[in-house]
Structures are given as structure tokens and as C-alpha cells.
PDB file of C-alpha atoms in Angstrom:
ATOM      1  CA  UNK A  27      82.939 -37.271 -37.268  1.00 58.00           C
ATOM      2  CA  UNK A  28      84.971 -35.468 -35.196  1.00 70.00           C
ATOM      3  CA  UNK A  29      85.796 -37.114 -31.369  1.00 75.00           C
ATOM      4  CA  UNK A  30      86.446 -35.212 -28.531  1.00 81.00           C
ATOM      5  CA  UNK A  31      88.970 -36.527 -26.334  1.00 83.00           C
ATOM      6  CA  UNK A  32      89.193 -36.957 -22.608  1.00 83.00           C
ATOM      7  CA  UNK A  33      89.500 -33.929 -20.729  1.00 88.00           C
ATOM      8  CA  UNK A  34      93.066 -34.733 -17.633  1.00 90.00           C
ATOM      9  CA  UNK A  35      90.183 -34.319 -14.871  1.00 91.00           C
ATOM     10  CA  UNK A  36      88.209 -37.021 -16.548  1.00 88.00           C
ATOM     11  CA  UNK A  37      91.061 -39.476 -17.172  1.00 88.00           C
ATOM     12  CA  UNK A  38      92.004 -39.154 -13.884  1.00 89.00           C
ATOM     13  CA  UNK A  39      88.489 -39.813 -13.226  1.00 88.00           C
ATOM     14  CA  UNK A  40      88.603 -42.864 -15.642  1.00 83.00           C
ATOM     15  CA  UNK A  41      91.671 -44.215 -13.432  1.00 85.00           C
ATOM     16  CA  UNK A  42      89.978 -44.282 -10.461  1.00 87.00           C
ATOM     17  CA  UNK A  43      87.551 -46.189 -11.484  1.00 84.00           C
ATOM     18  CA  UNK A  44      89.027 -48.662 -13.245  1.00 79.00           C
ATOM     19  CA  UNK A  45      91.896 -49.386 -10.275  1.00 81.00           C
ATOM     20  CA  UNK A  46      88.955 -50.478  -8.394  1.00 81.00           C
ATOM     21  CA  UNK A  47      87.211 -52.481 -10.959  1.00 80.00           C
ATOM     22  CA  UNK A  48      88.027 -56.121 -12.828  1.00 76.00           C
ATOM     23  CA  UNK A  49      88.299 -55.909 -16.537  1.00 69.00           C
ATOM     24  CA  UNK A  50      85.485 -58.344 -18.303  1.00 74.00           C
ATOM     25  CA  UNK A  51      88.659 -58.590 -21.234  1.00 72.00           C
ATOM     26  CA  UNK A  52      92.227 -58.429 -19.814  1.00 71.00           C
ATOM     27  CA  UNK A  53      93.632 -59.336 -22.432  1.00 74.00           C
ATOM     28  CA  UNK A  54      92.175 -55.894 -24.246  1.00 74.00           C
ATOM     29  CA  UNK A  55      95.218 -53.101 -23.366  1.00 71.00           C
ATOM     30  CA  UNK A  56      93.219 -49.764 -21.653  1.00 65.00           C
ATOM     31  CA  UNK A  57      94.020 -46.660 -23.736  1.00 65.00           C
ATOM     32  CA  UNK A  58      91.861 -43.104 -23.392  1.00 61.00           C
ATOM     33  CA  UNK A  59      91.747 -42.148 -26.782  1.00 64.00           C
ATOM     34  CA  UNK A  60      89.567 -45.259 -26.966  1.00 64.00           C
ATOM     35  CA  UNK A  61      87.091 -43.547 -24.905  1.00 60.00           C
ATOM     36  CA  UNK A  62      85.666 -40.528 -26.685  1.00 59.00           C
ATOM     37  CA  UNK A  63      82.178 -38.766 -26.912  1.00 59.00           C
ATOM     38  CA  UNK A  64      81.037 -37.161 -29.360  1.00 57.00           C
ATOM     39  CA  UNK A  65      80.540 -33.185 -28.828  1.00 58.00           C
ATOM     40  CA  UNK A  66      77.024 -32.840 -27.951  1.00 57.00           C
ATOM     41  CA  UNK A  67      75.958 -29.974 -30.829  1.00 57.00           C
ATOM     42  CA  UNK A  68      76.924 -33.063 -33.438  1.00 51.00           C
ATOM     43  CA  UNK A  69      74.581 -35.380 -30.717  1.00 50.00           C
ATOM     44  CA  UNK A  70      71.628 -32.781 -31.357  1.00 51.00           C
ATOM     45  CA  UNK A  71      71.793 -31.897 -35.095  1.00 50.00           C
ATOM     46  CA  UNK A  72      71.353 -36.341 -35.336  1.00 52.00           C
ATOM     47  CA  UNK A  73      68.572 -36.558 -33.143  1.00 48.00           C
ATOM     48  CA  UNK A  74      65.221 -36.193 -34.648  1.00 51.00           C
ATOM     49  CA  UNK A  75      63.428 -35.271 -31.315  1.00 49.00           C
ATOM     50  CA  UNK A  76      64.649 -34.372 -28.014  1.00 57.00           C
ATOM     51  CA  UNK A  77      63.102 -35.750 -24.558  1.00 56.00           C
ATOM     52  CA  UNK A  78      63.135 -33.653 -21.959  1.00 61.00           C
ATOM     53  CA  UNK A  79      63.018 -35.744 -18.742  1.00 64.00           C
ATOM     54  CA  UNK A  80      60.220 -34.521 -16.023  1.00 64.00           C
ATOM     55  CA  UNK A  81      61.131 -32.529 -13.315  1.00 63.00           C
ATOM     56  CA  UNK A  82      61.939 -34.575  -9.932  1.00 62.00           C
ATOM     57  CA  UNK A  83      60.190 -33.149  -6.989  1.00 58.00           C
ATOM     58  CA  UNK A  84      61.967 -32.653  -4.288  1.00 56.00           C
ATOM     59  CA  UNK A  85      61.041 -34.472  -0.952  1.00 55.00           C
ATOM     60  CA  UNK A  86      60.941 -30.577   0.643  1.00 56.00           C
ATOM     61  CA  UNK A  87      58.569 -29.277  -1.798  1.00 53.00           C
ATOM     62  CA  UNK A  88      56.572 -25.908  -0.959  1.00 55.00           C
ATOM     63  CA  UNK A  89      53.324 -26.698   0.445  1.00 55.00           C
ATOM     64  CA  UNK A  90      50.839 -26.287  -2.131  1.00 53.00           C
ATOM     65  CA  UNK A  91      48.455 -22.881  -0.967  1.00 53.00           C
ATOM     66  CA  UNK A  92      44.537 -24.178  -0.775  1.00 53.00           C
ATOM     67  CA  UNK A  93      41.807 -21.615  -1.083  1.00 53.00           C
ATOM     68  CA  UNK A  94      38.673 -21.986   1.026  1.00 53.00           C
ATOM     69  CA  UNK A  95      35.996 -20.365  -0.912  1.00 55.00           C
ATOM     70  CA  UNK A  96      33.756 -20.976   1.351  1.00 62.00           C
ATOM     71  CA  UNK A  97      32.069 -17.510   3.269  1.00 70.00           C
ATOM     72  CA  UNK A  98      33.085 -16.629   6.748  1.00 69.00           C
ATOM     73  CA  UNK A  99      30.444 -17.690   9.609  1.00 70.00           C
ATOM     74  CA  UNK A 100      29.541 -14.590   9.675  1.00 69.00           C
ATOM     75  CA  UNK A 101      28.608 -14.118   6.297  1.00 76.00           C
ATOM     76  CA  UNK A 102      26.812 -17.260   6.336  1.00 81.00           C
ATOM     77  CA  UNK A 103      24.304 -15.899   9.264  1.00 82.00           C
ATOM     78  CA  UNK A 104      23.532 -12.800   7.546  1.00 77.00           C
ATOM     79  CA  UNK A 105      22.846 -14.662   4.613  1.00 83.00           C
ATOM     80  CA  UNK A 106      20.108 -16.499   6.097  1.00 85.00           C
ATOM     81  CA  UNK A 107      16.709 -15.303   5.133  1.00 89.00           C
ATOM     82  CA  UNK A 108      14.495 -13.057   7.495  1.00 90.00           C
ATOM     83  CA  UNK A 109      11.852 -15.155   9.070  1.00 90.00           C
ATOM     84  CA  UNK A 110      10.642 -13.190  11.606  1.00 92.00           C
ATOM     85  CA  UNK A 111       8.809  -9.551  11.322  1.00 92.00           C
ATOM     86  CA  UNK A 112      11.246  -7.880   9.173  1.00 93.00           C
ATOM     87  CA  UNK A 113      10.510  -4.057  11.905  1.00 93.00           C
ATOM     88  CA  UNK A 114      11.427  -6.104  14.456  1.00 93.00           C
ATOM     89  CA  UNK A 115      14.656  -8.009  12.960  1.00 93.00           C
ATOM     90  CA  UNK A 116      15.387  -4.711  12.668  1.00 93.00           C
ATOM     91  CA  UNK A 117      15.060  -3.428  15.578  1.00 94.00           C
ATOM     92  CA  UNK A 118      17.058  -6.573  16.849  1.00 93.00           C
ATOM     93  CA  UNK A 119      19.989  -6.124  14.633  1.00 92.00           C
ATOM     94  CA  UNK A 120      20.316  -2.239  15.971  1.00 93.00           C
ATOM     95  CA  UNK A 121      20.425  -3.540  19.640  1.00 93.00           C
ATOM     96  CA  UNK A 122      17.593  -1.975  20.535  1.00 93.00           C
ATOM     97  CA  UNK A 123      15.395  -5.395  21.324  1.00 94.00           C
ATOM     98  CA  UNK A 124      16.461  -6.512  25.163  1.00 94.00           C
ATOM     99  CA  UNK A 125      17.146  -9.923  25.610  1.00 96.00           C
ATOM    100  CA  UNK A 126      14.991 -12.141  27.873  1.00 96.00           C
ATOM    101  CA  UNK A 127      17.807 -14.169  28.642  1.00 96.00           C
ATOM    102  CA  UNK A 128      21.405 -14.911  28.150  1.00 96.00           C
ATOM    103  CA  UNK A 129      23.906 -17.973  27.841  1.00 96.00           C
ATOM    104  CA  UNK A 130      27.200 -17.517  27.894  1.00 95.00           C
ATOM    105  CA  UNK A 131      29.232 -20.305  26.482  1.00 94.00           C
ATOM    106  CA  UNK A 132      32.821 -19.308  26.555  1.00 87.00           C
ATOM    107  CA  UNK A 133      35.437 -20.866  27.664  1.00 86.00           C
ATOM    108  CA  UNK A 134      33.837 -23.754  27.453  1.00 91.00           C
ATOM    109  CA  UNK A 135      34.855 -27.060  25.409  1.00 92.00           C
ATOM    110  CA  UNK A 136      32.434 -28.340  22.861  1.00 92.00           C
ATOM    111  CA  UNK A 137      31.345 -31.213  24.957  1.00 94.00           C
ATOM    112  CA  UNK A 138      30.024 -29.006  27.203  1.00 95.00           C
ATOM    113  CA  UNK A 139      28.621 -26.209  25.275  1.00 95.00           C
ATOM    114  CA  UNK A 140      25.890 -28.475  23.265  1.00 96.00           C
ATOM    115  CA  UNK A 141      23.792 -29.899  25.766  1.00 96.00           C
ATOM    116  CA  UNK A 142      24.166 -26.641  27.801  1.00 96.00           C
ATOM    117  CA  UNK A 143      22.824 -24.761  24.568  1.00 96.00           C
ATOM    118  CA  UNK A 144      20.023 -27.351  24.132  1.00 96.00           C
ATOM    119  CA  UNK A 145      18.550 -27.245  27.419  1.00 96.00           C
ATOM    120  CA  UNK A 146      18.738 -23.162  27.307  1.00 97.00           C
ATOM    121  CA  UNK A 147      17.114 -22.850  24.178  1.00 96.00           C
ATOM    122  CA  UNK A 148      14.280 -25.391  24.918  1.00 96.00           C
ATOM    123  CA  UNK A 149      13.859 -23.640  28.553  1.00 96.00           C
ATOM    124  CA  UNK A 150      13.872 -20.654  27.150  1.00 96.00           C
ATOM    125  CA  UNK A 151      11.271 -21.602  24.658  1.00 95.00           C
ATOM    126  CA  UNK A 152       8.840 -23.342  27.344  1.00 94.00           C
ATOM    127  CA  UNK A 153       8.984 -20.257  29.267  1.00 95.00           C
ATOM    128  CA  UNK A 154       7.630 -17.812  26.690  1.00 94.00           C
ATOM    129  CA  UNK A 155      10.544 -15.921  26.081  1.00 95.00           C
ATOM    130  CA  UNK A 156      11.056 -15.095  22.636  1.00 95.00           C
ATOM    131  CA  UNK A 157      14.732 -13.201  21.614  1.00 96.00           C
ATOM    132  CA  UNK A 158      17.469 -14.872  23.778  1.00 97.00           C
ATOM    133  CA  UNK A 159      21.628 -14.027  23.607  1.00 96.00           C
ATOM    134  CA  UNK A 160      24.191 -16.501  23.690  1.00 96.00           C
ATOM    135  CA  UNK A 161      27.735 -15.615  23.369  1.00 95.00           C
ATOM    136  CA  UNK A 162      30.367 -17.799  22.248  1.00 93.00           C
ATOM    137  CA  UNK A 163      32.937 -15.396  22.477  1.00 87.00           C
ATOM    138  CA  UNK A 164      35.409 -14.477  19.306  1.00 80.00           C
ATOM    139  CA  UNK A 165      37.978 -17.249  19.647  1.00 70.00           C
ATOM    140  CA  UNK A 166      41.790 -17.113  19.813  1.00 64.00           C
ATOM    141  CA  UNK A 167      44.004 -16.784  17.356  1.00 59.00           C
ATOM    142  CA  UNK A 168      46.364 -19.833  17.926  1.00 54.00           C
ATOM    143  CA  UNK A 169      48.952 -21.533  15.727  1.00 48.00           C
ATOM    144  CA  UNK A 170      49.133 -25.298  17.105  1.00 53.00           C
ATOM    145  CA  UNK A 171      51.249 -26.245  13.869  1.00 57.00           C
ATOM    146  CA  UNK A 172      49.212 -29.171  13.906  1.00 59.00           C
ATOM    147  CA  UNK A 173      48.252 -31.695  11.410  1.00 63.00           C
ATOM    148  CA  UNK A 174      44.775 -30.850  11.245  1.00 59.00           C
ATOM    149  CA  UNK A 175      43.598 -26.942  11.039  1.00 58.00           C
ATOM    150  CA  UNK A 176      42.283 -25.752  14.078  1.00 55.00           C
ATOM    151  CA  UNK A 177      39.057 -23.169  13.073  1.00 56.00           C
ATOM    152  CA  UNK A 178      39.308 -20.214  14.755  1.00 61.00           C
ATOM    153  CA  UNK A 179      36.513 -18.967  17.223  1.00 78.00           C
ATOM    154  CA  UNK A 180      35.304 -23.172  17.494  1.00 87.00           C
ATOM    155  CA  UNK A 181      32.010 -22.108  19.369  1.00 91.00           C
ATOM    156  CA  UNK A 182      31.070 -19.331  17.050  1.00 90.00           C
ATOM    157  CA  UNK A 183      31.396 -21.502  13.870  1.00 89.00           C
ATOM    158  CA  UNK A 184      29.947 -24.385  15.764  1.00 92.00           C
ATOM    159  CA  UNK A 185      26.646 -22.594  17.634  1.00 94.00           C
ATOM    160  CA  UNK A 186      24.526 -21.873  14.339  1.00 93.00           C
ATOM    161  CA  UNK A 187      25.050 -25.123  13.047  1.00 92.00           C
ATOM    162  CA  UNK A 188      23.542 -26.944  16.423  1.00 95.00           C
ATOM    163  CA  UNK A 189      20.936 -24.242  16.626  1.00 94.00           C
ATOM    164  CA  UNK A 190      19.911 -25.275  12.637  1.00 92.00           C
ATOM    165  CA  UNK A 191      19.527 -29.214  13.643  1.00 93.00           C
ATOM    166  CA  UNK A 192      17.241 -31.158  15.632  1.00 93.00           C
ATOM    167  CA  UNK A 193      15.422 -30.399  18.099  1.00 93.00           C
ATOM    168  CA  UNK A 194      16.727 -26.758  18.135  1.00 95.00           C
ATOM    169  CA  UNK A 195      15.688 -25.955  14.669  1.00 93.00           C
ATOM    170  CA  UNK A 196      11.560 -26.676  15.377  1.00 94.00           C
ATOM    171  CA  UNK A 197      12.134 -24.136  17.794  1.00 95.00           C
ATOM    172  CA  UNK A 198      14.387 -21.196  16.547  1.00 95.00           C
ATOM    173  CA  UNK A 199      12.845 -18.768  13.825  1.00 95.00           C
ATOM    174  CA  UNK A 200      15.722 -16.226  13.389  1.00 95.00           C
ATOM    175  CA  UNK A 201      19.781 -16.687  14.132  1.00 95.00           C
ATOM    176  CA  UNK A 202      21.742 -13.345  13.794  1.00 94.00           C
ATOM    177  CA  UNK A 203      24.899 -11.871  14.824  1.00 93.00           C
ATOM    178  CA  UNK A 204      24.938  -9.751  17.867  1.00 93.00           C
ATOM    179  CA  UNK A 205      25.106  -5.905  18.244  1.00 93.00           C
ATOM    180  CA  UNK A 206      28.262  -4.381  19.592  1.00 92.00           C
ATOM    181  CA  UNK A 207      26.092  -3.980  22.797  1.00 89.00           C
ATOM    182  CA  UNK A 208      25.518  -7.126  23.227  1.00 92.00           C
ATOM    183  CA  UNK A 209      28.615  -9.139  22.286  1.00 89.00           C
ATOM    184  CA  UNK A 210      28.839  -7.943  18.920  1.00 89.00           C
ATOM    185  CA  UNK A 211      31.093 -11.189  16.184  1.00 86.00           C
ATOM    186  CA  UNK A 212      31.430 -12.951  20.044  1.00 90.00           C
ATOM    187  CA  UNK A 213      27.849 -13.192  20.075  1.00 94.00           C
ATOM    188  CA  UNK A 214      24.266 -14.724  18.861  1.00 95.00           C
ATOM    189  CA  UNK A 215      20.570 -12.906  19.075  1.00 96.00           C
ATOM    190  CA  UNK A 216      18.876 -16.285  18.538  1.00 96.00           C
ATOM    191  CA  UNK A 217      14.623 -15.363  18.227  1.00 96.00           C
ATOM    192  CA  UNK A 218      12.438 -17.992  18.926  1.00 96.00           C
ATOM    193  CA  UNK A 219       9.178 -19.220  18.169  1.00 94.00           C
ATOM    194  CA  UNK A 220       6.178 -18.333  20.411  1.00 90.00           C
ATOM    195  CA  UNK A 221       4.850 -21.685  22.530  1.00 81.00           C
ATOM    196  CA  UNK A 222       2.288 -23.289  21.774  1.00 71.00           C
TER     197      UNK A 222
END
């Protein structure tokens, strides 16, 4: 078996250490050439396996990228099945119905904009009207850097879920996206259902 010796650097190295340290057997003389490895291709051809530690992670690690597979809001509206009387959906979706009345929610916080959409809609309802706009405006595109994501356009995302719930959703047939006339992604044609 051949034994490699100690390399100056790590004699020196060897020195060091031992200056600082308290032998466990003085009476033992310190020589190098009592120190030797053996060369590590003669460690490898011995070994029957090898283990390969597991990679440490770092504390900065790169965030791991998340996917939200979900659809967009918008996609989700126009998903929605047609309830109403398909020529007139269409006729809605084309801009060519006129509103009977309009909300317009932007700017405002979330607090706000729920009861002021509730009491709208149910007016609205009571007073016979039946195809009613409320825009919620696009939203703003800002990074906060937060911990928690911040949804972009809060109102628009947030509007067809509180018009699908109690006790909006006994009283809206149809929610759709608006026409570039009237608002267009920053706005909702909501169609209700006739009073009885």
C-alpha cells in the first residue's frame, strides 16, 4: 500500500494546530511521516459502494416558480352558461342593449363596494329595471413586494363572486363582461330577473 506523504502546506497546517492543542500522549514524539493518507483512487477501488452526500440548500435558495392554473376572471365570466334569451345576450354582449342604470365602484375599497353593490342591485331589481352596468374599473398594476400577493384589478375579481352569493344571486340571471362602450375588462353588464 503505497502512503502519500504530507504535502509542506499541510505540515505547516499540521503545526498550527498542534501548537495550540495538548497532546492526549506526551510521551509519544510527533513525526509527519506518521500522518499519511492513502491516495484516494486506492480509497475507491476498496470501497464496495460510494455515498454521495445530499446536496445542502442554501439559506438563499431561488424561490421556487408556482403556476396558477386557474382561468383569468375573465375567462371565468364567459364561461358561465347563457341564462337569459340567447338574441338578447347577444345583443348585450355587442353593446347594443342600453343600460337602465349604472354603478360605478372604482376607487373604492372593498368595504365599501359590497354593501354599495347590494343595495344597487336589489334597487335596481325592485324598480323593474332589468340589464344594469357596474364598473369596477381594470385595477393597477402594483408591486407591493409583500408577503401576501396582491390580485390585480381587486374589484373586478371580487364583483362576480358577490353578485353569485346570497341575496344577489336570487336576483341576477346573467353576469358578463362589458362592451368597449361601456367599460369594456373595467366593467360588468349584470341582467336581472324581472320582479315579481
Amino acid at each position: 500500500m503505497n502512503r502519500r506523504r504530507l504535502r509542506p502546506d499541510e505540515e505547516e497546517l499540521w503545526r498550527k494546530v498542534t501548537d495550540k492543542t495538548e497532546r492526549l500522549h506526551p510521551e509519544k514524539p510527533f513525526h509527519p511521516d506518521d500522518f499519511v493518507t492513502t491516495p484516494p483512487q486506492q480509497q475507491r477501488t476498496r470501497a464496495s459502494f460510494e455515498v454521495t452526500p445530499a446536496p445542502i440548500k442554501s439559506q438563499k435558495s431561488k424561490p421556487s416558480t408556482s403556476i396558477n392554473l386557474s382561468p383569468s376572471i375573465v375567462d371565468q365570466v364567459a364561461a358561465q352558461p347563457v341564462q337569459m334569451d340567447r338574441k338578447a345576450f347577444t345583443q348585450m354582449k355587442r353593446g347594443k342593449l342600453k343600460p337602465e342604470g349604472k354603478l360605478d365602484l372604482h376607487g373604492m375599497t372593498t368595504d365599501r363596494a359590497h354593501p354599495a353593490l347590494t343595495r344597487f342591485i336589489l334597487s335596481a331589481q325592485s324598480q323593474g329595471k332589468r340589464l344594469v352596468l357596474v364598473v369596477t374599473g381594470k385595477g393597477k398594476n402594483r408591486d407591493d413586494e409583500g408577503p401576501i400577493p396582491v390580485r390585480f384589478g381587486v374589484l373586478r375579481h371580487q364583483v362576480p363572486q358577490w353578485l353569485s352569493m346570497p341575496p344577489l344571486s336570487s336576483v341576477v340571471m346573467q353576469v358578463s363582461q362589458a362592451n368597449v362602450r361601456h367599460g369594456g375588462g373595467g366593467a360588468y353588464y349584470v341582467y336581472l330577473r324581472r320582479n315579481r
